[in-house]
Coordinates of C-alpha atoms and ligand atoms in Angstrom, one line a residue:
M1405 CA 74.6 70.8 117.4
P1406 CA 74.3 73.2 114.4
K1407 CA 77.5 73.8 112.5
T1408 CA 79.1 77.2 112.6
F1409 CA 80.5 78.7 109.4
F1410 CA 84.1 79.2 110.2
V1411 CA 86.1 81.7 108.1
T1412 CA 89.7 82.7 108.7
T1413 CA 92.3 84.8 106.9
A1414 CA 96.0 84.7 106.7
I1415 CA 97.5 86.4 109.7
D1416 CA 99.5 89.5 108.7
Y1417 CA 103.2 90.0 109.4
T1418 CA 103.8 92.7 111.9
N1419 CA 107.1 93.7 110.3
S1420 CA 105.5 96.7 108.7
P1421 CA 102.1 98.5 108.8
P1422 CA 99.1 97.3 106.7
H1423 CA 98.5 98.4 103.1
I1424 CA 95.4 98.0 101.0
G1425 CA 96.4 94.5 99.9
H1426 CA 95.9 93.4 103.5
A1427 CA 92.7 95.4 103.7
Y1428 CA 91.3 93.6 100.6
E1429 CA 91.8 90.1 102.2
K1430 CA 90.1 91.1 105.4
V1431 CA 87.2 92.8 103.7
L1432 CA 86.7 89.8 101.4
A1433 CA 86.5 87.6 104.5
D1434 CA 84.2 90.0 106.3
V1435 CA 81.8 90.2 103.4
I1436 CA 81.6 86.4 103.3
A1437 CA 81.1 86.3 107.0
R1438 CA 78.4 89.0 107.0
Y1439 CA 76.6 87.3 104.1
H1440 CA 76.4 84.1 106.1
R1441 CA 75.0 86.0 109.1
L1442 CA 72.5 87.7 106.8
N1443 CA 71.5 84.2 105.8
G1444 CA 70.9 83.3 109.4
D1445 CA 74.0 81.1 109.8
K1446 CA 76.1 81.2 112.9
V1447 CA 79.6 82.4 112.0
F1448 CA 83.0 82.3 113.6
F1449 CA 85.5 84.7 111.9
L1450 CA 89.1 84.5 113.0
T1451 CA 91.9 86.7 112.0
G1452 CA 95.0 88.2 113.6
V1453 CA 98.7 88.9 113.3
D1454 CA 101.9 86.9 112.8
Q1455 CA 104.3 88.4 115.3
H1456 CA 107.4 86.1 115.4
G1457 CA 110.2 85.5 112.9
Q1458 CA 113.3 86.8 111.4
K1459 CA 111.8 89.8 109.5
V1460 CA 110.2 91.1 112.7
Q1461 CA 113.4 90.7 114.7
Q1462 CA 115.3 92.6 111.9
S1463 CA 112.7 95.4 111.7
A1464 CA 112.7 95.8 115.4
A1465 CA 116.5 95.9 115.6
K1466 CA 116.5 98.6 112.8
A1467 CA 114.0 100.6 114.8
G1468 CA 116.1 100.2 117.9
V1469 CA 113.3 98.7 120.0
P1470 CA 112.7 95.3 121.5
P1471 CA 110.7 93.0 119.2
A1472 CA 107.8 92.7 121.8
E1473 CA 107.4 96.5 121.7
F1474 CA 107.8 96.7 118.0
V1475 CA 105.0 94.2 117.3
K1476 CA 102.7 95.8 119.8
E1477 CA 102.8 99.1 117.9
I1478 CA 102.3 97.5 114.4
T1479 CA 99.6 95.2 115.8
Q1480 CA 97.7 98.2 117.0
K1481 CA 97.7 99.6 113.4
F1482 CA 96.1 96.5 112.1
V1483 CA 93.5 96.5 114.9
D1484 CA 92.7 100.2 114.2
L1485 CA 92.4 99.5 110.5
W1486 CA 89.9 96.6 111.0
K1487 CA 87.9 98.8 113.2
K1488 CA 87.8 101.7 110.7
L1489 CA 86.9 99.3 108.0
D1490 CA 84.1 97.6 110.0
V1491 CA 85.8 94.2 109.7
K1492 CA 83.9 92.3 112.4
Y1493 CA 85.8 89.3 113.6
D1494 CA 85.0 87.0 116.5
E1495 CA 88.4 86.0 117.7
W1496 CA 91.8 87.7 117.4
A1497 CA 94.9 85.7 117.0
E1498 CA 98.3 87.0 118.2
T1499 CA 101.0 84.4 117.9
T1500 CA 102.9 85.7 121.0
S1501 CA 100.0 84.8 123.2
E1502 CA 100.4 82.0 125.8
R1503 CA 97.3 80.1 124.6
H1504 CA 98.9 79.8 121.1
K1505 CA 102.3 78.9 122.4
K1506 CA 100.9 76.0 124.4
V1507 CA 99.2 74.5 121.4
V1508 CA 102.3 74.9 119.1
Q1509 CA 104.5 73.3 121.7
G1510 CA 102.0 70.5 122.3
I1511 CA 101.9 69.7 118.6
L1512 CA 105.7 69.8 118.2
Q1513 CA 106.2 67.5 121.2
R1514 CA 103.6 65.1 119.9
L1515 CA 105.3 64.9 116.5
F1516 CA 108.7 64.6 118.1
D1517 CA 107.5 61.7 120.3
A1518 CA 106.0 60.0 117.2
G1519 CA 109.3 60.2 115.4
Q1520 CA 108.0 62.7 112.9
I1521 CA 110.6 65.3 113.9
Y1522 CA 114.4 64.6 113.8
K1523 CA 117.6 66.5 114.2
D1524 CA 120.1 66.7 111.3
K1525 CA 123.1 68.7 110.2
Q1526 CA 123.0 71.1 107.3
A1527 CA 126.1 72.2 105.5
G1528 CA 126.2 74.9 102.9
Y1529 CA 126.8 78.5 101.9
Y1530 CA 125.3 81.0 104.3
S1531 CA 124.7 84.7 103.8
I1532 CA 125.5 86.6 106.9
R1533 CA 123.7 89.7 105.8
Q1534 CA 120.5 87.8 104.9
E1535 CA 120.9 85.2 107.6
Q1536 CA 120.0 82.3 105.4
F1537 CA 121.5 79.3 103.7
L1538 CA 121.8 79.8 100.0
T1539 CA 120.9 77.2 97.4
E1540 CA 122.1 76.6 93.8
K1541 CA 119.3 78.9 92.6
E1542 CA 121.0 81.8 94.1
R1543 CA 124.3 81.3 92.2
G1544 CA 125.0 83.4 89.1
A1545 CA 126.3 82.2 85.7
E1546 CA 129.9 81.9 87.0
G1547 CA 128.8 80.0 90.2
E1548 CA 129.2 83.2 92.2
F1549 CA 126.7 84.6 94.8
G1550 CA 125.6 88.2 93.9
P1551 CA 126.5 91.3 96.0
E1552 CA 123.0 91.3 97.5
W1553 CA 124.0 88.4 99.8
G1554 CA 127.0 90.3 101.3
Q1555 CA 129.6 88.1 102.9
V1556 CA 129.0 84.4 102.2
E1557 CA 130.7 81.6 104.2
F1558 CA 130.5 77.8 104.3
R1559 CA 128.7 76.7 107.5
E1560 CA 127.5 73.6 109.2
E1561 CA 124.4 73.9 111.4
E1562 CA 122.2 71.5 113.2
N1563 CA 118.5 71.9 113.0
Y1564 CA 115.3 70.0 113.5
Y1565 CA 113.3 68.6 110.5
F1566 CA 109.7 67.5 110.1
K1567 CA 109.2 64.4 107.9
L1568 CA 107.1 66.2 105.2
G1569 CA 108.1 63.7 102.5
D1570 CA 106.3 60.8 104.4
H1571 CA 103.0 62.4 103.6
K1572 CA 103.4 63.3 99.9
K1573 CA 101.4 60.3 98.7
W1574 CA 98.6 61.1 101.1
L1575 CA 98.4 64.7 99.9
L1576 CA 98.3 63.7 96.2
D1577 CA 95.5 61.2 96.9
Y1578 CA 93.6 63.8 98.9
L1579 CA 93.8 66.4 96.1
Q1580 CA 92.8 63.8 93.7
K1581 CA 89.6 62.9 95.7
R1582 CA 88.6 66.4 96.8
T1583 CA 88.3 68.5 93.7
D1584 CA 87.3 71.7 95.6
A1585 CA 90.1 71.5 98.2
V1586 CA 91.4 74.8 96.7
I1587 CA 89.4 77.5 95.0
P1588 CA 89.7 78.6 92.2
D1589 CA 90.4 75.4 90.2
F1590 CA 93.6 76.7 88.6
R1591 CA 95.1 77.1 92.0
Q1592 CA 94.4 73.5 92.9
T1593 CA 96.2 72.5 89.7
E1594 CA 99.1 74.7 90.7
L1595 CA 99.2 73.0 94.1
R1596 CA 99.0 69.5 92.7
N1597 CA 101.9 70.2 90.3
A1598 CA 104.0 71.5 93.2
V1599 CA 103.2 68.5 95.4
E1600 CA 104.3 66.2 92.6
K1601 CA 107.7 67.9 92.6
L1602 CA 108.0 67.8 96.4
S1603 CA 111.2 66.3 97.7
G1604 CA 112.9 66.4 101.1
D1605 CA 111.7 67.4 104.6
L1606 CA 111.0 70.7 106.2
C1607 CA 113.4 72.5 108.4
I1608 CA 111.5 73.7 111.4
S1609 CA 114.0 75.3 113.7
R1610 CA 116.6 78.0 114.1
P1611 CA 119.4 78.0 116.7
K1612 CA 118.7 80.7 119.3
S1613 CA 122.1 82.2 118.6
R1614 CA 120.6 83.2 115.2
L1615 CA 117.0 83.9 116.1
D1616 CA 115.5 84.1 119.5
W1617 CA 112.2 85.9 118.6
G1618 CA 110.1 82.7 118.4
I1619 CA 108.5 79.8 120.2
E1620 CA 111.1 77.6 122.0
L1621 CA 111.1 73.9 120.9
P1622 CA 109.7 72.0 123.8
F1623 CA 112.3 69.2 123.4
D1624 CA 115.4 71.5 123.0
K1625 CA 115.7 74.9 124.6
N1626 CA 118.5 75.9 122.3
F1627 CA 116.2 76.3 119.4
V1628 CA 113.1 78.2 118.4
N1629 CA 110.5 77.1 115.9
Y1630 CA 110.9 78.6 112.5
V1631 CA 108.2 79.4 111.4
W1632 CA 105.3 77.7 109.8
F1633 CA 104.3 75.5 112.7
D1634 CA 104.0 78.7 114.7
A1635 CA 102.2 80.8 112.1
L1636 CA 99.8 78.1 110.7
T1637 CA 98.7 76.6 114.0
N1638 CA 96.8 79.8 114.8
Y1639 CA 93.9 78.5 112.8
I1640 CA 93.3 75.9 115.4
S1641 CA 94.9 77.3 118.6
F1642 CA 92.4 80.2 118.6
A1643 CA 89.5 77.9 117.8
S1644 CA 89.7 75.8 121.0
Y1645 CA 91.8 73.0 119.7
D1646 CA 93.4 70.9 122.5
S1647 CA 96.8 69.6 121.5
A1648 CA 96.8 67.1 124.4
I1649 CA 94.0 65.2 122.8
H1650 CA 95.2 63.0 119.9
E1651 CA 92.0 61.7 118.4
Y1652 CA 90.2 64.2 116.3
E1653 CA 86.8 62.9 117.3
R1654 CA 87.5 63.5 120.9
Q1655 CA 88.4 67.2 120.5
P1656 CA 86.3 69.7 122.6
Q1657 CA 82.9 70.4 121.2
E1658 CA 83.7 74.1 120.8
F1659 CA 86.3 73.1 118.4
R1660 CA 84.3 70.5 116.6
D1661 CA 81.4 72.9 116.1
K1662 CA 83.6 75.3 114.2
W1663 CA 86.1 73.2 112.3
P1664 CA 86.8 72.7 109.3
A1665 CA 87.3 76.3 108.2
L1666 CA 87.2 78.2 105.0
Q1667 CA 90.6 79.7 104.9
I1668 CA 91.2 82.9 102.9
I1669 CA 94.8 83.4 101.8
G1670 CA 96.7 85.3 99.1
K1671 CA 98.2 83.5 96.1
D1672 CA 101.7 83.8 97.4
I1673 CA 101.2 81.6 100.5
L1674 CA 99.4 78.6 98.9
V1675 CA 102.5 76.9 97.8
P1676 CA 104.2 75.6 99.9
A1677 CA 102.8 77.0 103.2
H1678 CA 99.1 76.4 103.2
G1679 CA 98.7 73.9 100.4
I1680 CA 101.6 71.6 101.5
Y1681 CA 102.9 72.3 105.0
W1682 CA 99.5 73.1 106.6
L1683 CA 97.5 70.2 105.1
I1684 CA 100.3 67.8 105.9
M1685 CA 100.7 69.1 109.4
L1686 CA 97.0 68.6 110.1
H1687 CA 97.1 65.1 108.6
A1688 CA 100.1 64.2 110.7
I1689 CA 98.4 65.2 113.9
G1690 CA 95.4 63.0 113.1
F1691 CA 92.9 65.2 111.2
P1692 CA 90.8 63.0 108.9
D1693 CA 90.3 64.1 105.3
K1694 CA 86.8 65.3 105.9
A1695 CA 88.3 67.8 108.4
M1696 CA 90.7 69.4 106.0
P1697 CA 90.1 73.1 105.5
Q1698 CA 89.1 74.5 102.2
L1699 CA 91.5 77.1 100.8
L1700 CA 90.1 80.2 99.0
V1701 CA 93.0 81.8 97.2
H1702 CA 92.7 85.4 96.2
G1703 CA 94.8 87.4 93.9
W1704 CA 96.6 90.6 94.5
W1705 CA 95.9 94.3 94.3
N1706 CA 99.0 95.7 92.5
L1707 CA 100.0 99.3 91.9
G1708 CA 101.0 100.5 88.4
G1709 CA 101.4 96.8 87.4
A1710 CA 103.9 96.1 90.1
K1711 CA 103.8 94.4 93.4
M1712 CA 102.9 96.7 96.3
S1713 CA 105.6 96.7 98.9
K1714 CA 106.9 99.0 101.6
S1715 CA 110.5 98.5 100.5
A1716 CA 109.6 99.5 96.9
G1717 CA 107.8 102.6 98.4
N1718 CA 104.6 101.9 96.4
V1719 CA 102.0 101.2 99.0
I1720 CA 98.6 102.8 99.2
D1721 CA 97.8 103.8 102.8
P1722 CA 94.4 102.5 103.6
F1723 CA 93.9 104.9 106.4
A1724 CA 94.3 107.9 104.1
L1725 CA 91.9 106.3 101.6
I1726 CA 89.2 105.7 104.2
E1727 CA 89.7 109.2 105.6
K1728 CA 89.0 110.7 102.2
Y1729 CA 86.2 108.5 100.9
G1730 CA 84.7 106.5 103.8
A1731 CA 85.0 102.8 104.7
D1732 CA 82.0 101.6 102.7
P1733 CA 83.1 102.9 99.2
V1734 CA 86.6 101.4 99.9
R1735 CA 85.0 98.1 100.9
L1736 CA 82.9 98.1 97.8
Y1737 CA 85.7 99.0 95.4
L1738 CA 88.2 96.5 96.9
T1739 CA 85.8 93.6 96.5
G1740 CA 83.8 94.8 93.5
A1741 CA 86.5 95.7 91.1
I1742 CA 88.5 92.5 91.3
G1743 CA 87.5 88.9 90.5
T1744 CA 88.2 86.6 93.4
G1745 CA 91.4 84.7 92.5
W1746 CA 92.7 87.2 90.0
D1747 CA 94.9 90.3 90.3
A1748 CA 93.8 93.9 89.7
D1749 CA 95.6 97.1 89.5
F1750 CA 94.7 99.9 91.9
S1751 CA 94.4 103.5 90.8
E1752 CA 92.7 106.3 92.7
E1753 CA 91.5 107.7 89.4
R1754 CA 89.6 104.4 88.6
F1755 CA 88.4 104.3 92.2
L1756 CA 86.8 107.7 91.8
T1757 CA 85.2 106.8 88.5
Y1758 CA 83.7 103.7 90.1
Y1759 CA 82.6 105.7 93.2
N1760 CA 80.8 108.3 91.1
S1761 CA 79.1 105.9 88.8
A1762 CA 78.1 103.1 91.3
L1763 CA 77.4 105.3 94.3
A1764 CA 77.1 109.0 93.7
N1765 CA 75.1 108.7 90.4
G1766 CA 73.9 105.2 91.2
L1767 CA 72.7 104.1 94.6
G1768 CA 72.8 107.5 96.3
N1769 CA 71.0 109.2 93.5
L1770 CA 68.3 106.5 93.3
V1771 CA 67.6 106.8 97.1
S1772 CA 67.4 110.6 97.2
R1773 CA 65.3 111.0 94.0
T1774 CA 62.9 108.3 95.1
L1775 CA 62.4 109.7 98.6
N1776 CA 62.1 113.3 97.2
M1777 CA 59.4 112.2 94.8
I1778 CA 57.5 110.4 97.6
H1779 CA 57.5 113.6 99.7
R1780 CA 56.7 115.8 96.7
Y1781 CA 53.9 113.8 95.2
L1782 CA 52.5 111.7 98.1
S1783 CA 53.4 113.8 101.2
G1784 CA 55.9 111.1 102.2
R1785 CA 53.2 108.4 102.6
L1786 CA 53.5 105.2 100.5
K1787 CA 50.4 103.6 99.0
K1788 CA 50.5 99.9 98.6
T1789 CA 48.4 99.5 95.4
H1790 CA 48.5 95.7 95.1
E1791 CA 49.2 92.8 97.4
Q1792 CA 50.9 90.6 94.8
P1793 CA 53.5 91.9 92.4
G1794 CA 51.9 92.2 89.0
T1795 CA 53.0 91.8 85.4
D1796 CA 50.6 94.5 84.3
A1797 CA 52.8 97.5 85.0
T1798 CA 52.8 100.1 82.3
S1799 CA 56.6 100.2 82.0
S1800 CA 58.6 97.1 81.1
S1801 CA 61.4 97.9 83.5
L1802 CA 58.9 98.4 86.3
S1803 CA 57.3 95.1 85.5
Y1804 CA 60.8 93.5 85.5
I1805 CA 61.5 95.0 88.9
E1806 CA 58.2 93.7 90.3
R1807 CA 59.0 90.2 89.1
W1808 CA 62.4 90.4 90.5
L1809 CA 61.1 91.6 93.9
A1810 CA 58.7 88.7 93.9
G1811 CA 61.7 86.3 93.7
Q1812 CA 61.0 85.1 90.2
T1813 CA 64.4 86.5 89.3
C1814 CA 67.0 86.6 92.0
L1815 CA 70.2 88.4 92.4
Y1816 CA 71.6 87.0 95.6
S1817 CA 70.6 83.4 95.5
E1818 CA 71.1 81.3 98.6
D1819 CA 74.2 80.0 97.0
F1820 CA 75.8 83.4 96.7
D1821 CA 79.1 81.5 97.5
G1822 CA 78.8 79.2 94.6
G1823 CA 76.1 77.8 92.4
E1824 CA 74.1 80.0 90.3
H1825 CA 72.7 83.5 89.8
R1826 CA 70.3 84.7 87.2
T1827 CA 70.8 87.3 84.5
Q1828 CA 68.5 90.2 84.0
D1829 CA 66.3 88.2 81.7
G1830 CA 65.9 85.5 84.4
K1831 CA 68.2 82.9 82.8
L1832 CA 70.5 81.0 85.1
F1833 CA 74.2 81.2 84.7
P1834 CA 76.9 79.5 86.8
L1835 CA 78.8 81.7 89.2
P1836 CA 82.3 80.6 90.1
K1837 CA 82.5 80.4 93.9
F1838 CA 82.9 83.6 95.9
Q1839 CA 82.8 85.9 92.9
I1840 CA 81.6 88.8 94.9
H1841 CA 82.2 91.2 92.1
H1842 CA 79.5 89.3 90.2
A1843 CA 77.0 89.8 93.0
I1844 CA 77.9 93.5 93.2
G1845 CA 77.5 93.8 89.4
L1846 CA 74.0 92.3 89.7
I1847 CA 73.1 94.8 92.4
L1848 CA 74.4 97.7 90.2
D1849 CA 72.3 96.3 87.3
A1850 CA 69.3 96.4 89.6
I1851 CA 70.0 100.0 90.4
A1852 CA 70.3 100.8 86.7
M1853 CA 67.0 99.1 86.1
C1854 CA 65.3 101.2 88.8
D1855 CA 66.7 104.3 87.1
R1856 CA 65.3 103.2 83.8
A1857 CA 61.9 102.5 85.4
V1858 CA 61.9 106.1 86.7
E1859 CA 62.7 107.5 83.3
E1860 CA 60.2 105.3 81.5
S1861 CA 57.3 106.0 83.9
S1862 CA 58.2 109.7 84.4
P1863 CA 56.5 110.2 87.8
W1864 CA 56.7 114.0 87.2
K1865 CA 54.3 113.6 84.3
L1866 CA 52.0 111.1 86.1
A1867 CA 51.8 113.7 89.0
K1868 CA 50.3 116.2 86.6
N1869 CA 47.4 113.9 85.6
P1870 CA 44.9 113.2 88.3
S1871 CA 43.7 110.0 86.5
K1872 CA 47.2 108.6 86.9
G1873 CA 47.3 108.7 90.7
E1874 CA 47.2 104.9 91.1
E1875 CA 50.1 104.4 88.6
L1876 CA 52.2 107.1 90.3
A1877 CA 51.7 105.4 93.7
R1878 CA 52.6 102.1 92.2
V1879 CA 55.9 103.3 90.7
L1880 CA 56.9 104.9 93.9
Y1881 CA 56.0 101.9 96.0
V1882 CA 57.9 99.5 93.8
L1883 CA 61.0 101.7 93.8
T1884 CA 61.0 102.0 97.5
E1885 CA 60.7 98.2 97.9
A1886 CA 63.6 97.8 95.5
I1887 CA 65.7 100.2 97.6
R1888 CA 64.8 98.4 100.8
I1889 CA 65.9 95.0 99.3
I1890 CA 69.0 96.5 97.7
A1891 CA 69.9 97.8 101.2
I1892 CA 69.7 94.3 102.5
W1893 CA 71.8 92.9 99.7
V1894 CA 74.5 95.5 100.0
S1895 CA 74.6 95.3 103.8
P1896 CA 77.5 92.7 103.9
I1897 CA 79.5 94.9 101.6
M1898 CA 78.5 98.4 102.9
P1899 CA 77.1 98.0 106.3
K1900 CA 77.0 101.6 107.3
S1901 CA 75.3 102.7 104.1
A1902 CA 72.7 99.9 104.4
H1903 CA 71.8 101.3 107.9
A1904 CA 71.7 104.9 106.5
I1905 CA 69.3 103.7 103.8
F1906 CA 67.0 101.9 106.3
D1907 CA 67.1 105.1 108.4
Q1908 CA 66.0 107.2 105.5
L1909 CA 63.3 104.7 104.6
N1910 CA 62.2 105.0 108.3
W1911 CA 62.3 101.2 108.4
K1912 CA 63.2 98.9 111.3
M1913 CA 63.8 101.8 113.6
E1914 CA 63.6 99.8 116.9
P1915 CA 66.5 101.1 119.1
E1916 CA 67.7 97.6 119.7
L1917 CA 68.4 97.2 116.0
N1918 CA 70.2 100.5 115.7
G1919 CA 73.6 99.9 114.0
K1920 CA 73.2 96.1 114.5
E1921 CA 73.6 93.5 111.8
E1922 CA 70.4 91.8 112.9
R1923 CA 68.5 94.7 111.3
F1924 CA 69.1 92.9 108.0
S1925 CA 68.0 89.4 107.0
L1926 CA 67.9 87.7 103.7
A1927 CA 64.5 86.4 104.6
D1928 CA 63.2 90.0 104.5
A1929 CA 64.4 90.5 101.0
E1930 CA 60.9 89.7 99.6
W1931 CA 58.2 91.6 98.0
G1932 CA 55.8 93.7 99.9
E1933 CA 57.0 94.2 103.4
L1934 CA 56.5 97.9 103.5
P1935 CA 52.9 98.4 104.6
D1936 CA 50.3 100.6 103.0
G1937 CA 50.6 104.1 104.5
H1938 CA 54.2 103.8 105.5
V1939 CA 55.8 107.2 105.9
V1940 CA 59.3 107.5 104.7
G1941 CA 62.0 109.7 106.1
K1942 CA 63.8 112.6 104.5
P1943 CA 66.6 112.0 102.1
V1944 CA 70.1 112.8 103.3
P1945 CA 72.9 112.6 100.7
L1946 CA 74.7 109.3 101.0
F1947 CA 77.5 109.5 98.5
P1948 CA 78.3 113.1 97.4
R1949 CA 79.8 113.3 94.0
I1950 CA 83.6 113.7 94.1
E1951 CA 85.5 115.5 91.5
S1952 CA 89.0 114.2 90.7
R1953 CA 91.6 115.5 93.1
G1954 CA 95.1 114.7 94.3
G1955 CA 96.1 111.1 95.1
V1956 CA 96.4 109.5 98.5
Ligands
MSP1141 N1 102.3 86.1 107.9 C1 102.2 85.5 106.7 C2 100.9 84.6 106.6 C3 100.9 83.5 107.7 S1 99.4 82.7 107.6 C4 99.5 81.5 108.7 C5 102.0 86.5 105.6 N2 101.8 87.8 106.0 S2 101.7 89.0 105.0 O1 101.4 90.2 105.8 O2 102.8 89.1 104.1 O3 100.4 88.8 104.1 C6 99.2 88.6 104.7 C7 98.1 88.3 103.6 O4 97.9 89.5 102.9 C8 98.5 87.2 102.7 O5 97.4 86.4 102.4 C9 98.9 87.9 101.4 O6 98.7 87.2 100.2 C10 98.0 89.1 101.5 N3 98.5 90.3 100.7 C11 99.7 90.9 100.9 N4 99.8 91.8 99.9 C12 98.7 91.8 99.1 C13 98.2 92.5 98.0 N5 99.0 93.5 97.4 N6 97.0 92.2 97.5 C14 96.2 91.3 98.1 N7 96.6 90.6 99.1 C15 97.9 90.8 99.7 O7 102.1 86.2 104.4

């Protein structure tokens, strides 16, 4: 049975509507998923929403609606956004669903039966306003709790605990053995340091008197689960995991074909949630080391150097941004102007500059000027002057493009997700994993190289000289091939634009391919597919130049 490439993202809290930080994570996952499909791999892409918990209960109370109604409304905003952004997932995870609840309760019962979950009493200072126990960290210099905690009282509360500490040694050994458990490397180091300091167990419940918006503990109906067993389990409950089957090897085939996943999460939820709780939970329910997920940890889009948050009032509304500029440019910018793993600062001004240079003056202009020249000088009909790409082109950039089209230099290598790429002069250089901005940078280089080839060969001059007909045809054929291949390469990042370019090239126009991802394949990104005599379509502006205007 062929393995499916399984990619998941963090599920988003439904306590407030999505902002562009959420959008970035989903687009990053979508680009990776689309790239794999382009490469002919079978893909399962899971994402969804985290609907339980204290914050949601509080936000719903503030809005004066029942939590179920509140989450329904916010969930719809996420669904609408993913649709607008062309984020194409295969399964949608909502943690209030019965399917999910059954798996969470099954796992909790199993761990309880195995003595991994126990009841204990916690005593300490409790903030009534924030509804949480306070620790020494929250005390000021004089030993006082600040006014942000409101009334603080001493309380005793019984809760259930998961024996996290039992698995500390296992986790350290696992991280020692598997050097790419977490990407990038520095995040794995951060995790290892945190595990070394790990002490104590994990409280996994809240009494219903305090929180009732959650999944009830199967062994004590006075408590709900809080919260990580609920949230994290989505990665398996929506991938056909059966909690009644203890041995990993006996899990249903639908699950075994998908798992383990590449999990895409933000830097804030590596430690402790995914890096410690999740890996230990999986280990405790019998997942072998080889079935541990790989964690791809991305950085954050900030605003004016500060964290984006609804409470701070500094969020960028992704709907407004897409409305103004279109989904594709937003997808390109969010993944192209940040290094995977690092933070970046969002500004609409910089977005516009990027848009104008990469798209309006870059890709869009290349497509329209090339098609215009084919219509003007060749009545729209391409001439394939040579079967094999040559090295005898008169312009050095044209000759470079030909060699590149022939695969001697390669922008998207098969290990786009890791491994190597080549620089313009054909030298190899290592590409840290999932550095999509590098791949995008190389595509932009290719566009610039095509522009240079146009300037160097000056088709408008060749057209005036009847003896240069062959050379003119060659330049225009090579440019059109380059555009066709660039469209394939950008299709995971800008799917709609890739279709629009194919339409204008009048290429792969079969109705069954219309708007479908199958229209593009990495195998087609090779020299010479456009036949002699191919008639191209008329250019239609793809990315009109936008002058700076007011912010979103
Ligand atoms: N519900 C939890 C995750 C549970 S996973 C089992 C959660 N939700 S969240 O809505 O706060 O964040 C969802 C994802 O969006 C996280 O991976 C988080 O890092 C990411 N981002 C939130 N703000 C972000 C930016 N400003 N920039 C990039 N990603 C951001 O955490």
